[in-house]
CSV table of C-alpha atoms in Angstrom, one decimal:
chain,number,residue,atom,x,y,z
A,2,MET,CA,0.0,0.0,0.0
A,3,THR,CA,1.4,3.4,-1.0
A,4,THR,CA,-0.2,6.7,-0.3
A,5,HIS,CA,0.4,9.8,-2.4
A,6,ASN,CA,-0.4,12.7,0.0
A,7,PHE,CA,2.0,14.0,2.6
A,8,SER,CA,0.9,13.4,6.2
A,9,LEU,CA,2.7,14.6,9.3
A,10,ASP,CA,1.1,11.8,11.4
A,11,ARG,CA,2.5,9.2,9.1
A,12,LEU,CA,5.8,11.0,9.0
A,13,CYS,CA,6.0,10.8,12.8
A,14,MET,CA,5.1,7.1,12.8
A,15,LEU,CA,7.7,6.5,10.1
A,16,LEU,CA,10.4,8.4,12.2
A,17,ARG,CA,9.6,6.2,15.2
A,18,TRP,CA,9.8,3.1,13.0
A,19,ASN,CA,13.1,4.3,11.4
A,20,TRP,CA,14.7,4.9,14.9
A,21,THR,CA,13.7,1.4,16.0
A,22,ASN,CA,15.3,-0.2,12.9
A,23,SER,CA,18.4,2.1,12.7
A,24,ARG,CA,19.3,2.5,16.4
A,25,ARG,CA,22.0,-0.1,16.3
A,26,GLN,CA,23.8,1.6,13.4
A,27,THR,CA,23.3,5.0,15.1
A,28,LEU,CA,24.6,3.8,18.4
A,29,ARG,CA,27.6,2.2,16.7
A,30,ILE,CA,28.4,5.5,14.9
A,31,GLY,CA,27.9,7.4,18.1
A,32,MET,CA,30.2,5.1,20.0
A,33,GLN,CA,33.0,5.4,17.4
A,34,LEU,CA,32.7,9.2,17.4
A,35,SER,CA,32.6,9.3,21.2
A,36,ALA,CA,35.8,7.2,21.4
A,37,ALA,CA,37.5,9.5,18.9
A,38,LEU,CA,36.5,12.7,20.7
A,39,GLY,CA,37.5,11.2,24.1
A,40,VAL,CA,41.0,10.3,22.9
A,41,GLU,CA,41.3,13.7,21.2
A,42,TYR,CA,40.3,15.6,24.3
A,43,THR,CA,42.6,13.6,26.5
A,44,PHE,CA,45.7,14.4,24.4
A,45,MET,CA,44.5,18.0,24.0
A,46,LEU,CA,44.3,18.4,27.8
A,47,THR,CA,47.7,16.8,28.3
A,48,PHE,CA,49.2,19.2,25.8
A,49,LEU,CA,47.4,22.3,27.2
A,50,GLN,CA,48.4,21.3,30.7
A,51,ARG,CA,52.1,21.5,29.8
A,52,GLN,CA,51.7,24.7,27.9
A,53,ASP,CA,49.7,26.2,30.7
A,54,ILE,CA,52.3,25.3,33.4
A,55,CYS,CA,55.1,26.7,31.2
A,56,ALA,CA,53.1,30.0,30.7
A,57,ASN,CA,52.1,30.2,34.4
A,58,GLY,CA,48.5,30.8,33.3
A,59,ILE,CA,46.7,28.0,35.2
A,60,SER,CA,43.6,30.2,35.8
A,61,ARG,CA,43.0,30.5,32.0
A,62,LEU,CA,43.0,26.8,31.3
A,63,PRO,CA,39.2,26.4,31.5
A,64,ASP,CA,38.7,29.2,28.9
A,65,ILE,CA,41.4,27.6,26.6
A,66,VAL,CA,39.8,24.2,26.9
A,67,GLY,CA,36.3,25.6,26.2
A,68,THR,CA,37.5,27.5,23.2
A,69,PHE,CA,39.2,24.5,21.8
A,70,VAL,CA,36.1,22.3,22.2
A,71,ILE,CA,33.9,24.9,20.5
A,72,ALA,CA,36.2,25.4,17.6
A,73,ASN,CA,36.7,21.7,17.2
A,74,ALA,CA,32.9,21.1,17.2
A,75,LEU,CA,32.4,23.8,14.6
A,76,ARG,CA,34.9,22.0,12.3
A,77,VAL,CA,34.0,18.4,12.9
A,78,LEU,CA,30.1,18.7,12.8
A,79,PRO,CA,29.9,19.7,9.1
A,80,LEU,CA,32.2,16.9,8.1
A,81,PHE,CA,30.2,14.5,10.3
A,82,LEU,CA,26.9,15.5,8.7
A,83,CYS,CA,28.4,15.1,5.2
A,84,ALA,CA,29.6,11.6,6.2
A,85,MET,CA,26.0,10.9,7.5
A,86,GLY,CA,24.7,12.1,4.2
A,87,THR,CA,26.4,9.2,2.4
A,88,LEU,CA,24.5,6.8,4.7
A,89,ILE,CA,21.0,8.2,3.9
A,90,PHE,CA,19.8,4.9,2.5
A,91,SER,CA,22.1,2.5,4.3
A,92,SER,CA,18.9,0.9,5.6
A,93,MET,CA,18.2,-0.4,2.1
A,94,GLU,CA,21.4,-2.2,1.3
A,95,THR,CA,20.0,-5.7,0.9
A,96,LYS,CA,16.9,-6.9,-1.0
A,97,PRO,CA,14.9,-7.7,2.1
A,98,MET,CA,15.7,-4.3,3.6
A,99,ARG,CA,14.6,-2.6,0.4
A,100,GLU,CA,11.4,-4.6,0.2
A,101,HIS,CA,10.6,-3.9,3.9
A,102,TYR,CA,11.1,-0.1,3.5
A,103,LEU,CA,9.5,0.4,0.1
A,104,MET,CA,6.4,-1.5,1.1
A,105,LEU,CA,5.7,0.7,4.1
A,106,PRO,CA,2.3,2.4,3.9
A,107,ALA,CA,3.7,5.9,3.3
A,108,SER,CA,4.3,8.2,0.3
A,109,ASP,CA,7.7,8.5,-1.3
A,110,ALA,CA,8.0,12.0,0.0
A,111,GLU,CA,7.5,10.8,3.6
A,112,LYS,CA,10.0,8.0,3.2
A,113,PHE,CA,12.6,10.3,1.8
A,114,ALA,CA,11.9,13.0,4.4
A,115,THR,CA,12.3,10.4,7.1
A,116,ARG,CA,15.8,9.4,6.0
A,117,PHE,CA,16.8,13.0,5.4
A,118,ILE,CA,15.7,14.0,8.9
A,119,HIS,CA,17.7,10.9,10.1
A,120,ILE,CA,21.0,12.1,8.6
A,121,THR,CA,20.5,15.8,9.5
A,122,LEU,CA,18.6,16.3,12.8
A,123,GLY,CA,19.6,12.7,13.8
A,124,GLY,CA,23.2,13.5,13.0
A,125,VAL,CA,23.2,16.6,15.1
A,126,LEU,CA,21.7,14.8,18.0
A,127,THR,CA,24.2,11.9,17.6
A,128,PHE,CA,27.0,14.4,17.6
A,129,ALA,CA,25.7,16.1,20.7
A,130,ALA,CA,25.4,12.8,22.5
A,131,ALA,CA,28.9,11.9,21.4
A,132,LEU,CA,30.2,15.2,22.9
A,133,VAL,CA,28.8,14.2,26.3
A,134,ALA,CA,30.1,10.6,26.0
A,135,GLY,CA,33.5,11.8,24.8
A,136,ASP,CA,33.8,14.1,27.7
A,137,VAL,CA,33.1,11.2,30.1
A,138,ILE,CA,35.7,9.1,28.3
A,139,GLN,CA,38.4,11.8,28.5
A,140,PHE,CA,37.6,12.3,32.2
A,141,ALA,CA,38.2,8.6,32.9
A,142,LEU,CA,41.3,8.6,30.8
A,143,GLY,CA,42.5,11.7,32.6
A,144,PHE,CA,43.3,9.6,35.7
A,145,ILE,CA,45.9,7.8,33.5
A,146,PHE,CA,47.3,10.4,31.2
A,147,HIS,CA,47.1,13.6,33.3
A,148,PRO,CA,46.3,12.7,36.9
A,149,GLY,CA,47.2,16.2,38.2
A,150,ILE,CA,44.3,17.9,36.3
A,151,HIS,CA,40.7,17.0,35.7
A,152,HIS,CA,38.4,19.1,33.5
A,153,SER,CA,35.0,18.6,32.0
A,154,CYS,CA,35.5,19.8,28.5
A,155,LEU,CA,31.8,20.1,27.9
A,156,TRP,CA,31.3,22.2,31.1
A,157,ASP,CA,34.2,24.5,30.0
A,158,MET,CA,32.5,24.9,26.6
A,159,ILE,CA,29.2,25.8,28.2
A,160,CYS,CA,30.9,28.3,30.5
A,161,CYS,CA,32.6,29.9,27.4
A,162,PHE,CA,29.1,30.3,25.8
A,163,ILE,CA,27.7,31.8,29.0
A,164,THR,CA,30.5,34.2,29.9
A,165,GLY,CA,31.6,35.1,26.4
A,166,SER,CA,35.2,34.3,27.2
A,167,GLY,CA,37.1,33.0,24.3
A,168,ASN,CA,34.8,34.5,21.7
A,169,GLN,CA,37.8,36.1,19.9
A,170,GLN,CA,39.7,32.9,19.8
A,171,VAL,CA,36.7,31.0,18.4
A,172,ALA,CA,36.2,33.7,15.8
A,173,ASP,CA,39.8,33.4,14.7
A,174,MET,CA,39.2,29.7,14.0
A,175,LEU,CA,36.1,30.3,11.8
A,176,LEU,CA,36.3,29.9,8.0
A,177,PHE,CA,37.4,33.2,6.4
A,178,ARG,CA,36.9,35.3,9.5
A,179,GLY,CA,36.0,38.9,8.7
A,180,ASN,CA,35.5,38.3,5.0
A,181,ILE,CA,31.7,38.2,4.4
A,182,ALA,CA,32.0,37.3,0.7
A,183,ALA,CA,34.4,34.4,1.4
A,184,MET,CA,32.2,33.2,4.3
A,185,THR,CA,29.2,33.2,2.0
A,186,ILE,CA,31.0,31.1,-0.6
A,187,ALA,CA,32.5,28.8,2.0
A,188,TYR,CA,29.2,28.0,3.7
A,189,SER,CA,27.4,27.7,0.3
A,190,GLY,CA,30.2,25.2,-0.5
A,191,LEU,CA,29.5,23.2,2.6
A,192,LEU,CA,25.8,23.0,1.6
A,193,TRP,CA,26.9,21.8,-1.8
A,194,LEU,CA,29.2,19.2,-0.2
A,195,HIS,CA,26.4,17.9,2.0
A,196,SER,CA,24.0,17.7,-1.0
A,197,TYR,CA,26.7,15.9,-3.1
A,198,CYS,CA,27.3,13.4,-0.3
A,199,THR,CA,23.5,12.9,0.0
A,200,LEU,CA,23.3,12.3,-3.8
A,201,GLY,CA,26.2,9.8,-3.6
A,202,GLY,CA,24.6,8.0,-0.7
A,203,THR,CA,21.3,7.7,-2.6
A,204,LEU,CA,22.9,6.5,-5.9
A,205,LEU,CA,25.5,4.1,-4.5
A,206,ARG,CA,24.7,0.8,-2.7
A,207,ARG,CA,28.1,-0.5,-1.8
A,208,HIS,CA,30.6,1.5,0.3
A,209,PRO,CA,29.0,4.9,-0.4
A,210,THR,CA,31.2,6.8,2.1
A,211,ALA,CA,34.5,5.6,0.6
A,212,CYS,CA,33.2,6.0,-3.0
A,213,VAL,CA,32.0,9.5,-2.4
A,214,ALA,CA,35.3,10.5,-0.7
A,215,LEU,CA,37.3,9.0,-3.6
A,216,SER,CA,35.1,10.8,-6.1
A,217,LEU,CA,35.6,14.1,-4.3
A,218,LEU,CA,39.4,13.6,-4.4
A,219,LEU,CA,39.3,12.9,-8.1
A,220,LEU,CA,37.1,15.9,-8.7
A,221,ILE,CA,39.4,18.2,-6.8
A,222,THR,CA,42.4,16.8,-8.7
A,223,ALA,CA,40.7,17.2,-12.0
A,224,VAL,CA,39.6,20.8,-11.3
A,225,ASN,CA,43.1,21.8,-10.1
A,226,THR,CA,44.7,20.1,-13.1
A,227,ALA,CA,42.4,21.9,-15.6
A,228,ALA,CA,43.0,25.2,-13.8
A,229,ILE,CA,39.3,25.9,-13.5
A,230,PHE,CA,39.8,27.3,-10.0
A,231,ASP,CA,41.1,30.6,-11.4
A,232,ILE,CA,37.8,32.2,-10.4
A,233,PHE,CA,38.2,31.4,-6.7
A,234,PRO,CA,41.2,33.7,-6.0
A,235,ARG,CA,39.2,36.6,-7.4
A,236,VAL,CA,36.1,35.7,-5.4
A,237,LEU,CA,38.1,35.1,-2.2
A,238,SER,CA,40.3,38.2,-2.6
A,239,PRO,CA,40.4,40.8,0.1
A,240,ASN,CA,38.0,43.0,-1.9
A,241,PRO,CA,35.8,40.7,-4.0
A,242,THR,CA,33.1,42.2,-6.2
A,243,VAL,CA,29.5,41.7,-5.1
A,244,GLY,CA,28.7,40.2,-8.5
A,245,ALA,CA,31.3,37.5,-8.3
A,246,THR,CA,30.3,36.6,-4.8
A,247,THR,CA,26.6,36.5,-5.6
A,248,ALA,CA,27.2,34.5,-8.8
A,249,MET,CA,29.4,31.9,-7.1
A,250,ALA,CA,27.0,31.5,-4.1
A,251,ALA,CA,24.1,31.2,-6.5
A,252,VAL,CA,25.8,28.5,-8.5
A,253,LEU,CA,26.7,26.5,-5.4
A,254,ILE,CA,23.2,26.8,-3.9
A,255,GLY,CA,21.7,25.9,-7.3
A,256,LEU,CA,23.8,22.8,-7.6
A,257,SER,CA,22.9,21.9,-4.0
A,258,ILE,CA,19.2,22.1,-4.8
A,259,ALA,CA,19.8,20.1,-8.0
A,260,ASN,CA,21.6,17.4,-5.9
A,261,TYR,CA,18.8,17.1,-3.4
A,262,VAL,CA,16.1,17.0,-6.1
A,263,GLY,CA,18.2,14.4,-7.9
A,264,SER,CA,18.5,12.3,-4.7
A,265,TYR,CA,14.7,12.3,-4.4
A,266,ARG,CA,14.1,11.4,-8.0
A,267,ILE,CA,16.6,8.5,-7.7
A,268,PHE,CA,14.8,7.3,-4.6
A,269,LYS,CA,11.4,7.4,-6.4
A,270,ARG,CA,12.9,5.1,-9.0
A,271,MET,CA,14.3,2.6,-6.5
A,272,GLN,CA,13.1,-1.0,-7.0
A,273,ILE,CA,13.3,-4.0,-4.8
A,274,ILE,CA,15.6,-5.6,-7.4
A,275,CYS,CA,18.3,-3.2,-8.5
A,276,ASP,CA,21.8,-3.0,-9.8
A,277,LYS,CA,24.6,-4.6,-7.8
A,278,PHE,CA,26.5,-1.4,-7.1
A,279,THR,CA,23.9,1.3,-7.5
A,280,ASN,CA,20.2,1.8,-6.4
A,281,LEU,CA,19.0,2.2,-10.0
């Protein structure tokens, strides 16, 4: 049974069904990210402790830790969401999984929206939970690697947000700080990157994350080789023209919309029996 109208009630039920069937994969991804963050924070605290002692600035350590965690989260979260985009239809890898999902009593739009919410909002929630778990891991590892100092990285980050301390240091780590044109293009580029990963995750059945990453490397190499990047130095120059900035941002946003629409169209064409390597 397939319905053709979009219903929020069915979407909510489908989201609950999706969480029930995807929680193992989500928990596994969350655990891997938590372990990576925990180890990173442990070595970060060990390094900062030595620097802090040498500089005799022990009282500033919480601000330094909070600033590092905020900047690290701002850099890792977009890449994590892009990686999640390649897993948009990981729940349809096998024939029984495809049959199970495609035969659900919901419209194609509801099914696609469910998986898109899973990789975006679900990815953000998974990242937030991984921050908490990673902080617990680094606190436990701290008794081994730096027994003289114990910090909650998450609490230091929250304090930085509340007090405003470290705002300048965080701003220094943002992409193209102080250059509105370059920031517009950079964040439009991040949107395109997420849409490209979503399109690759929709199209490819086997190892979508590795294949998308490889295709991005090949694309960057080809563009650099062909010297098509000549426009970027002009757009990202200290005084870029409004026209060049608007045009580049419009192209990236347009390509992003095309990728998302293409992902939905590919999903609508998915069959229970499809190609060995793609979902066509």
